[in-house]
């Protein structure tokens, strides 16, 4: 018997033979030293945490200050998603569309076979079965990732339902998404490992038709936790289009008004634009509560009653640390008191963590995210701007008791938002579903540190899905129009809104205080749902009438309030011109409805 065959025999008895054969094939290609089938148990997790500490990949934080928590420091070149190295390899280029990098599948498979050849030598290959969504839910989907990164196994263990229960769901006829990941850093015999192995060459590759993911060279976030953006957005957006449901880069909340009426809201903002914060909103308005269901991804399908029902396919939060503090997001701070893996934050002298925005005053001395001494006089930030925490959703004090309901929750409102210094009002309601799709399709936002690229640059980010669509973006829009039509026929389609917390005044200051005060925009949306308040026409849709939102209690002056809704015809006309260019770039597949809505926008100016 060959060594490899011996290794594969460690597969659990109930493992589906297709999974076993797939693992076997990959083991022959990548030639790891050993194979571990992950069962998702607490013992297994502790063992991997201990091993990672011994290897230097994780630093154990002070047990009193931050129980059962760890710090990881990535390689300085591996700190965010690499959009330029992310590929959608559909059979036809036209199915990937102008917003995605495309390569012919056959060509890409050849490139990847070369890269993956013997790439796990000297390492362990972990086999990581997982369920996106509650195990056994009709809305859940299964996947198996192989990876040579223990950090990625630990992350996937938090972000998904990982282990034996998920594997047991895979029978001979079950669909599952195979995901292959390697850091691309084989070890020669006797070669000492580095703390964060990765490779300068990176490929994050998706084959939407065959529902496969291959990722090489990075261990960071969405590049490597393939269940998340790779599966739950890129592959799922294609599955959703084939099957009639929506995969969305959206948070999910349940809001309860003072009368006890509940509303479910899904909100799509681009990366690092406030989803986690809105998902954990602590309303400033007395009598309101907001509970968390998800902070990044929603899968939404028309339910048996014709209403749109949503699940959070994830099981944890991979949240942005900088800017998260007691005053901005106390719920997140409570969530990460312990049992958290932090990545690229700073280390305090007493074994705790710190990042810009955690406290008003920085500690006098820190070890920065690259392991260097840091003081408030240092001229680079102590934490990387895309530093993150990884923590189980169940630890969030505001988690809704329905967050893992296998049947999902019924959606009342859908919200789009971005970082816009100008033009876009604080809140507006789409006139109907078609107008809402137009608002989502033309969404723009300033670039953040969540991906490599030029910070602050204004770019189109349709549906907050620019880096996450597994299909042609215009097909994505048509699909949303189709789902809306179906909802309008059989049930009630949710109302659609657009928000902007980031409009700026003189000297670049934010006009709106944001965070807890965002509850005022949320309350207005629910009042629109209930038909309790009138709205006024604007080029962006329906906006609050005078007195509908108590902005004075949010500390906002009349002048700033007006500025939050100000219409500058010249600037809007320039924006409409830019939208012309953008829609032309999307090509001939742009639905007529979107063109019609754009013409209507222009005619309003
Ligand atoms: P991904 O996980 O990358 O998809 O991002 P996200 O949308 O969940 O982003 P998150 O909520 O973590 O927010 C990122 C940054 O936005 C943080 O630095 C926050 O401080 C900031 N932010 C969130 N809400 C507001 C707001 O209402 N106003 C302002 N000014 N900043 C905000
Ligand atoms: C995002 O960038 O939108 C994230 C983080 O949620 S990552 O999982 O790295 O994509
Ligand atoms: Mn995200």
XYZ file of C-alpha atoms and ligand atoms in Angstrom:
648
model
C 0.000 0.000 0.000
C 1.360 3.459 -0.877
C 1.844 6.106 1.778
C -0.897 8.199 0.206
C -3.452 5.418 0.340
C -2.688 4.990 4.026
C -3.368 8.661 4.588
C -6.684 8.655 2.798
C -7.861 5.727 4.906
C -8.260 8.233 7.742
C -11.454 9.427 6.082
C -14.443 8.942 8.400
C -16.428 5.809 7.568
C -19.493 7.785 6.561
C -17.639 10.124 4.186
C -19.261 10.115 0.760
C -17.030 8.268 -1.679
C -16.995 11.242 -4.069
C -15.519 13.387 -1.308
C -12.949 10.707 -0.472
C -11.951 10.312 -4.129
C -11.693 14.074 -4.574
C -9.458 14.375 -1.514
C -7.386 11.488 -2.813
C -6.892 13.175 -6.191
C -5.874 16.431 -4.538
C -3.472 14.630 -2.228
C -1.755 13.066 -5.249
C -1.492 16.498 -6.866
C -0.362 18.539 -3.855
C 1.496 15.773 -1.925
C 1.007 16.843 1.683
C 2.892 15.009 4.446
C -0.381 14.072 6.118
C -4.132 14.470 5.835
C -6.484 15.410 8.678
C -10.264 15.152 8.323
C -11.702 17.849 10.592
C -14.618 16.849 12.831
C -15.323 20.330 14.202
C -15.006 19.219 17.839
C -13.870 21.494 20.662
C -10.877 19.195 21.284
C -9.771 19.443 17.707
C -10.036 23.230 17.822
C -8.027 23.478 21.036
C -5.362 21.180 19.614
C -5.054 23.351 16.492
C -4.956 26.546 18.564
C -2.153 25.100 20.700
C -0.239 23.945 17.629
C -0.619 27.379 16.029
C 0.735 29.044 19.165
C 3.693 26.643 19.168
C 4.302 27.427 15.492
C 4.139 31.190 16.152
C 1.145 31.790 13.828
C -0.995 32.723 16.827
C -0.035 34.666 19.944
C -2.097 33.783 23.006
C -3.548 36.926 24.594
C -3.689 37.467 28.346
C -6.182 34.958 29.765
C -7.629 37.478 32.263
C -7.949 40.380 29.858
C -9.046 38.460 26.765
C -9.892 34.837 27.612
C -9.323 32.153 25.013
C -8.285 34.731 22.434
C -5.399 34.966 20.005
C -3.573 37.400 17.764
C -2.423 36.547 14.252
C -0.085 38.764 12.240
C -0.218 38.191 8.529
C 2.608 38.722 6.097
C 2.587 42.478 5.251
C 1.798 41.592 1.631
C -1.235 39.463 2.567
C -3.635 41.832 4.322
C -6.805 42.054 2.203
C -8.733 40.557 -0.677
C -6.882 40.703 -3.992
C -9.533 41.709 -6.517
C -7.027 41.921 -9.378
C -6.178 38.239 -8.792
C -9.796 37.048 -8.436
C -11.220 35.226 -11.468
C -14.613 34.072 -12.671
C -13.888 31.280 -15.151
C -17.234 30.682 -16.822
C -17.221 28.803 -20.126
C -18.169 31.999 -21.955
C -16.493 35.316 -21.181
C -19.838 37.017 -21.600
C -21.179 35.145 -18.567
C -18.504 36.712 -16.333
C -19.106 40.192 -17.727
C -17.078 43.396 -17.756
C -16.679 43.696 -13.960
C -14.915 40.352 -13.472
C -11.495 39.033 -14.453
C -12.104 36.130 -16.784
C -9.966 33.309 -18.105
C -10.978 30.250 -20.113
C -11.598 27.377 -17.670
C -9.362 24.921 -19.523
C -6.497 27.384 -19.582
C -6.946 28.270 -15.930
C -7.104 24.602 -14.919
C -3.757 24.076 -16.586
C -2.207 27.067 -14.827
C -3.540 25.877 -11.481
C -2.422 22.266 -11.966
C 1.073 23.628 -12.388
C 0.875 25.791 -9.279
C -0.754 23.121 -7.084
C 1.691 20.415 -8.178
C 3.431 19.349 -4.927
C 2.451 22.685 -3.310
C 1.587 21.108 0.079
C 4.872 19.254 0.562
C 5.987 19.354 4.153
C 2.522 20.440 5.291
C -0.723 18.906 6.516
C -3.772 18.909 4.288
C -6.921 19.557 6.315
C -10.264 18.406 4.963
C -12.914 20.831 6.177
C -16.583 19.950 5.543
C -19.016 22.783 6.234
C -22.646 23.839 5.957
C -23.628 27.345 4.902
C -26.825 27.927 6.830
C -28.218 25.795 9.670
C -27.335 22.122 9.114
C -30.279 20.506 7.364
C -32.109 23.770 6.550
C -33.806 23.697 3.128
C -31.961 26.954 2.429
C -28.543 25.608 3.504
C -25.790 24.399 1.162
C -22.784 22.190 1.714
C -19.144 22.469 0.845
C -15.801 20.856 1.558
C -12.576 22.840 1.600
C -9.122 21.361 1.649
C -6.446 23.702 2.928
C -2.869 23.579 4.169
C -3.423 26.515 6.542
C -4.408 25.788 10.176
C -5.387 29.488 10.493
C -7.890 28.996 7.668
C -9.276 25.863 9.350
C -9.739 27.758 12.627
C -11.385 30.676 10.806
C -13.703 28.383 8.864
C -14.566 26.644 12.140
C -15.926 29.949 13.426
C -17.440 31.325 10.228
C -19.370 28.166 9.231
C -21.008 25.084 10.748
C -17.882 23.007 10.251
C -17.206 19.333 10.838
C -18.775 15.896 11.142
C -22.419 17.110 11.088
C -21.866 18.857 7.779
C -20.030 15.851 6.308
C -22.881 13.571 7.392
C -25.251 15.675 5.258
C -23.368 14.748 2.086
C -24.912 11.617 0.590
C -24.424 10.102 -2.864
C -26.877 12.555 -4.469
C -26.114 15.682 -2.441
C -24.693 18.705 -4.209
C -21.610 20.113 -2.502
C -19.097 22.751 -3.485
C -15.475 21.590 -3.602
C -13.026 24.312 -2.553
C -9.264 23.861 -2.843
C -6.896 26.152 -0.977
C -3.150 26.307 -0.564
C -0.890 29.014 0.795
C 1.524 27.991 -1.948
C 4.532 27.521 0.301
C 5.806 23.935 0.273
C 8.508 23.102 2.790
C 11.620 21.215 1.820
C 12.552 18.478 4.249
C 14.007 20.049 7.368
C 13.104 23.585 6.227
C 11.786 25.762 9.023
C 8.336 27.273 8.487
C 7.584 30.991 8.634
C 4.876 32.499 10.836
C 2.524 33.357 7.924
C 3.302 31.271 4.856
C 1.949 32.658 1.579
C 3.092 33.248 -1.981
C 3.598 36.412 -4.046
C 1.664 34.675 -6.811
C -2.031 34.639 -6.010
C -5.050 33.159 -7.779
C -8.598 33.194 -6.385
C -10.514 31.211 -9.003
C -14.175 30.291 -9.413
C -15.804 28.003 -11.959
C -19.470 29.029 -11.658
C -20.930 26.334 -13.906
C -19.263 23.444 -12.098
C -19.460 25.222 -8.710
C -15.753 24.861 -7.912
C -13.308 27.171 -6.134
C -9.495 27.106 -6.230
C -7.387 29.552 -4.258
C -3.591 29.833 -4.190
C -1.042 32.015 -2.433
C -3.019 33.870 0.273
C -4.248 32.924 3.754
C -6.187 36.155 4.332
C -9.954 36.460 4.795
C -12.075 36.213 1.694
C -9.064 35.039 -0.332
C -8.787 31.899 1.755
C -11.956 31.290 3.827
C -13.584 30.054 0.636
C -16.971 29.378 2.263
C -17.430 33.127 2.613
C -17.061 35.282 -0.512
C -16.065 32.446 -2.855
C -18.991 30.150 -2.075
C -21.646 32.197 -0.265
C -21.455 35.065 -2.791
C -19.635 34.219 -6.040
C -20.750 30.606 -6.540
C -24.076 31.174 -4.740
C -24.973 34.151 -6.955
C -24.730 31.774 -9.927
C -26.684 28.987 -8.157
C -29.276 31.587 -7.135
C -29.668 32.763 -10.716
C -30.159 29.179 -11.872
C -32.652 28.401 -9.082
C -34.529 31.670 -8.528
C -33.047 33.065 -5.303
C -30.682 35.851 -4.293
C -27.176 35.754 -2.792
C -26.498 39.205 -1.378
C -23.643 41.058 0.351
C -26.081 42.131 3.048
C -26.491 42.218 6.798
C -29.743 41.043 8.379
C -31.526 42.566 11.371
C -34.798 42.392 13.241
C -36.018 45.791 14.424
C -38.806 46.145 16.997
C -40.657 49.435 17.426
C -42.081 50.757 20.721
C -45.453 49.128 19.910
C -43.753 45.750 19.645
C -44.072 45.374 15.892
C -41.078 43.693 14.263
C -39.485 44.342 10.882
C -36.769 42.375 9.120
C -34.302 44.381 7.102
C -31.514 43.284 4.727
C -28.918 45.952 3.957
C -26.144 45.827 1.362
C -23.191 48.172 1.814
C -19.774 47.667 0.178
C -16.882 46.244 2.194
C -15.997 48.233 5.326
C -18.966 50.583 4.854
C -20.896 49.801 8.016
C -22.687 46.437 7.746
C -21.347 45.060 11.027
C -22.159 48.354 12.725
C -25.713 48.481 11.381
C -26.199 44.784 12.184
C -25.342 45.568 15.825
C -27.109 48.938 15.926
C -27.983 50.223 19.387
C -30.886 52.567 18.645
C -30.691 56.051 20.127
C -34.490 56.325 19.988
C -36.159 55.183 23.229
C -38.314 52.067 22.976
C -36.618 50.587 19.908
C -34.544 47.424 19.789
C -32.448 46.012 16.994
C -31.328 42.399 17.020
C -28.597 40.884 14.899
C -29.143 38.062 12.414
C -26.150 38.451 10.100
C -23.454 41.032 9.347
C -22.183 40.257 5.846
C -24.134 37.805 3.690
C -27.818 37.026 3.156
C -29.376 34.268 1.065
C -32.921 35.231 0.181
C -35.529 33.088 -1.538
C -39.250 33.536 -2.208
C -40.914 31.377 0.451
C -44.032 29.194 0.349
C -46.180 32.242 1.242
C -44.680 34.256 -1.613
C -42.675 36.490 0.718
C -38.923 36.843 0.512
C -37.277 34.779 3.268
C -33.643 35.153 4.273
C -30.994 33.225 6.151
C -27.527 34.243 7.232
C -25.451 31.435 5.722
C -22.539 32.176 8.063
C -21.987 31.270 11.708
C -19.570 34.007 12.736
C -18.385 37.540 12.142
C -15.157 38.512 10.364
C -15.453 42.175 11.292
C -13.352 45.267 10.700
C -11.569 46.235 13.957
C -10.404 49.839 13.321
C -13.191 52.294 14.026
C -14.944 49.783 16.314
C -15.091 51.134 19.879
C -17.256 51.561 22.968
C -18.817 54.741 21.601
C -19.401 53.478 18.050
C -20.259 49.788 18.446
C -20.513 48.667 22.092
C -22.220 45.446 20.986
C -19.229 44.385 18.913
C -16.935 45.243 21.820
C -19.022 42.973 24.079
C -19.035 40.213 21.459
C -15.233 40.076 21.275
C -14.512 40.067 25.012
C -13.173 36.534 24.608
C -13.064 33.496 22.295
C -11.851 35.688 19.451
C -9.039 35.482 16.925
C -7.734 38.949 16.037
C -5.722 39.500 12.884
C -3.361 42.442 12.292
C -4.375 44.484 15.339
C -1.802 45.899 17.788
C -0.669 44.106 20.969
C -0.645 45.972 24.289
C 2.108 45.581 26.872
C -0.286 43.634 29.112
C -1.180 41.074 26.461
C -4.399 42.622 25.168
C -5.308 44.135 21.796
C -5.740 47.708 20.540
C -6.620 49.450 17.296
C -7.385 52.948 16.112
C -10.848 53.889 17.364
C -11.022 51.322 20.203
C -10.358 54.094 22.739
C -10.017 57.848 22.299
C -6.466 57.868 23.632
C -3.933 55.342 22.395
C -1.764 53.466 24.911
C 1.723 54.932 25.412
C 3.355 51.837 23.921
C 2.233 49.010 21.670
C 3.593 46.347 19.376
C 2.099 47.202 15.998
C 0.506 44.767 13.534
C 3.906 44.057 11.997
C 5.500 43.251 15.363
C 7.354 46.557 15.708
C 7.465 48.952 18.672
C 4.833 51.646 18.356
C 4.083 54.877 20.264
C 1.512 57.605 19.585
C 4.338 59.481 17.830
C 4.771 56.719 15.248
C 3.665 57.775 11.805
C 1.892 54.590 10.735
C -1.249 53.154 12.305
C -0.772 50.552 15.055
C -3.389 48.251 13.521
C -3.678 47.581 9.811
C -6.751 49.488 8.489
C -8.246 46.120 7.416
C -7.426 44.400 10.737
C -10.280 42.086 11.741
C -11.781 39.963 14.501
C -13.175 36.468 13.968
C -15.835 35.445 16.477
C -18.912 33.215 16.710
C -22.251 34.890 15.998
C -23.700 33.181 19.066
C -21.495 35.322 21.315
C -23.147 38.546 20.147
C -25.349 39.854 22.992
C -27.909 41.194 20.506
C -28.153 38.024 18.422
C -31.827 37.358 17.562
C -33.300 34.074 18.793
C -34.335 33.459 15.174
C -30.883 34.059 13.698
C -30.427 30.356 12.935
C -34.069 29.519 12.189
C -33.839 26.955 9.362
C -36.876 28.578 7.698
C -35.243 32.015 7.623
C -36.943 35.339 8.366
C -39.419 37.290 6.177
C -37.841 40.411 4.696
C -39.775 43.698 4.911
C -37.188 46.100 3.554
C -34.007 46.034 1.501
C -31.476 48.844 1.882
C -28.516 49.859 -0.284
C -25.796 52.191 0.928
C -22.299 53.380 0.202
C -19.694 55.908 1.295
C -20.634 59.064 -0.552
C -19.156 62.437 0.394
C -21.599 64.217 -1.935
C -24.887 63.941 -3.854
C -26.571 60.953 -2.177
C -29.106 61.857 0.557
C -29.149 60.378 4.078
C -32.149 58.220 3.220
C -34.544 57.759 0.325
C -37.187 55.216 -0.597
C -37.264 53.697 -4.056
C -40.550 54.367 -5.845
C -40.956 50.653 -6.566
C -38.912 47.452 -6.978
C -37.685 48.459 -10.439
C -36.457 51.815 -9.144
C -34.845 50.008 -6.225
C -32.955 47.755 -8.620
C -31.749 50.904 -10.406
C -30.508 52.381 -7.110
C -28.680 49.124 -6.353
C -27.299 48.814 -9.874
C -25.835 52.320 -9.897
C -24.539 52.249 -6.300
C -21.133 53.912 -5.921
C -18.807 54.069 -2.933
C -15.376 55.249 -1.887
C -12.823 52.452 -1.812
C -11.849 51.135 1.615
C -8.930 49.075 2.930
C -10.928 45.836 2.649
C -9.335 45.236 -0.755
C -5.987 46.123 -2.304
C -6.284 49.354 -4.306
C -6.451 53.136 -4.134
C -8.138 54.276 -0.902
C -10.977 56.773 -1.163
C -11.384 56.495 -4.920
C -15.062 56.690 -5.886
C -16.097 53.631 -7.855
C -19.296 51.936 -8.891
C -20.103 48.997 -6.648
C -23.408 47.671 -7.977
C -25.428 45.893 -5.287
C -22.225 46.091 -3.144
C -21.339 42.999 -5.207
C -18.671 44.354 -7.561
C -15.973 41.958 -6.284
C -18.456 39.191 -5.398
C -20.649 38.442 -8.388
C -20.097 35.077 -10.037
C -22.074 36.204 -13.084
C -22.331 39.083 -15.540
C -23.385 42.112 -13.476
C -26.203 42.977 -15.896
C -27.512 39.391 -15.583
C -27.446 39.925 -11.823
C -29.690 42.960 -12.264
C -32.078 41.107 -14.585
C -32.273 38.314 -12.031
C -33.220 40.800 -9.266
C -35.911 42.233 -11.563
C -37.254 38.715 -12.188
C -37.348 37.823 -8.488
C -39.125 41.141 -7.774
C -41.707 40.400 -10.419
C -42.379 37.020 -8.866
C -42.706 38.539 -5.380
C -45.063 41.205 -6.670
C -47.277 38.518 -8.216
C -47.594 36.120 -5.325
C -46.780 38.069 -2.201
C -45.504 41.397 -1.078
C -42.130 42.467 -2.405
C -40.065 44.265 0.249
C -39.728 48.033 -0.054
C -36.289 49.190 -1.185
C -34.349 52.130 0.299
C -30.990 53.832 -0.146
C -28.964 55.342 2.691
C -25.727 57.315 3.017
C -24.149 57.826 6.460
C -21.042 59.397 4.968
C -22.007 62.737 3.407
C -19.480 65.439 4.271
C -19.513 69.147 4.981
C -16.730 71.720 5.147
C -13.269 70.424 6.123
C -14.428 66.924 5.307
C -16.447 66.450 8.509
C -19.349 63.988 8.462
C -22.712 65.782 8.396
C -24.456 62.857 10.098
C -23.297 61.412 13.447
C -23.976 57.849 12.257
C -23.896 54.680 14.394
C -26.723 54.726 17.022
C -28.322 57.683 15.276
C -28.779 55.596 12.128
C -31.791 54.206 14.009
C -33.611 57.420 12.999
C -33.344 56.513 9.336
C -34.324 52.929 10.171
C -37.386 54.071 12.126
C -38.440 56.254 9.198
C -38.175 53.270 6.846
C -40.444 51.210 9.101
C -42.911 54.111 9.261
C -42.983 54.084 5.483
C -43.651 50.329 5.634
C -46.560 50.981 7.943
C -47.812 53.870 5.824
C -47.544 56.135 8.866
C -45.652 59.004 7.300
C -45.730 60.943 4.047
C -42.720 61.365 1.811
C -41.584 63.951 -0.692
C -40.330 63.410 -4.243
C -36.641 63.842 -5.019
C -34.410 62.640 -7.874
C -33.348 59.731 -5.642
C -36.907 58.738 -4.788
C -39.054 59.497 -1.763
C -37.425 61.438 1.064
C -38.704 62.388 4.547
C -41.080 65.345 4.835
C -40.361 68.107 7.358
C -40.658 66.801 10.887
C -40.612 63.126 9.934
C -37.153 62.581 11.454
C -36.135 64.164 14.760
C -32.615 65.145 13.745
C -32.287 67.773 16.479
C -32.187 64.960 19.059
C -29.294 63.499 17.078
C -27.458 66.799 17.544
C -27.791 67.772 13.880
C -28.394 71.434 13.009
C -31.067 72.585 10.538
C -28.286 73.629 8.224
C -26.600 70.225 8.260
C -29.935 68.449 7.889
C -30.658 70.431 4.751
C -27.152 69.719 3.486
C -27.792 65.970 3.966
C -30.573 66.193 1.379
C -29.220 69.034 -0.766
C -29.610 68.649 -4.521
C -26.852 70.178 -6.638
C -28.232 69.943 -10.201
C -24.817 70.352 -11.786
C -23.229 67.620 -9.661
C -26.189 65.291 -10.244
C -26.028 65.904 -13.947
C -22.326 64.994 -13.897
C -23.271 61.879 -11.930
C -25.891 60.988 -14.538
C -23.220 61.375 -17.250
C -20.984 59.047 -15.293
C -23.852 56.572 -15.014
C -24.210 56.702 -18.817
C -20.572 55.670 -19.151
C -20.983 52.971 -16.490
C -24.121 51.495 -18.084
C -22.495 51.582 -21.531
C -19.568 49.644 -20.051
C -21.989 46.995 -18.780
C -22.919 46.342 -22.415
C -26.007 45.181 -24.230
C -27.320 42.948 -21.432
C -28.399 45.928 -19.284
C -32.159 45.418 -18.768
C -34.488 47.961 -20.397
C -35.949 48.636 -16.973
C -32.590 49.958 -15.750
C -32.198 52.188 -18.823
C -35.758 53.427 -18.320
C -35.059 54.288 -14.693
C -31.892 56.096 -15.692
C -33.795 58.210 -18.205
C -36.321 59.002 -15.469
C -33.503 60.061 -13.111
C -32.187 62.447 -15.748
C -35.595 63.892 -16.457
C -35.976 64.709 -12.747
C -32.898 66.955 -12.731
P -17.072 44.063 5.430
O -16.924 43.109 6.574
O -15.768 44.464 4.830
O -18.030 43.612 4.382
O -17.539 45.470 6.028
P -18.770 46.048 6.870
O -19.709 46.694 5.918
O -19.314 45.045 7.811
O -18.052 47.212 7.652
P -18.092 47.658 9.190
O -19.459 47.701 9.764
O -17.128 46.802 9.913
O -17.577 49.153 9.109
C -16.306 49.540 8.740
C -16.018 50.956 9.138
O -17.109 51.842 8.910
C -15.654 51.071 10.603
O -14.423 51.737 10.688
C -16.752 51.902 11.187
O -16.275 52.730 12.211
C -17.278 52.712 10.010
N -18.711 53.043 10.165
C -19.712 52.154 10.371
N -20.910 52.789 10.530
C -20.644 54.110 10.415
C -21.463 55.280 10.478
O -22.668 55.238 10.683
N -20.834 56.480 10.309
C -19.476 56.568 10.083
N -18.943 57.777 9.911
N -18.679 55.485 10.034
C -19.242 54.275 10.184
C -15.307 42.116 2.664
O -14.233 42.536 2.198
O -16.415 42.461 2.203
C -15.298 41.220 3.839
C -14.013 40.703 4.305
O -16.349 40.925 4.369
S -13.434 39.340 3.375
O -14.019 38.125 3.928
O -11.974 39.301 3.496
O -13.819 39.486 1.992
Mn -18.129 41.754 3.260
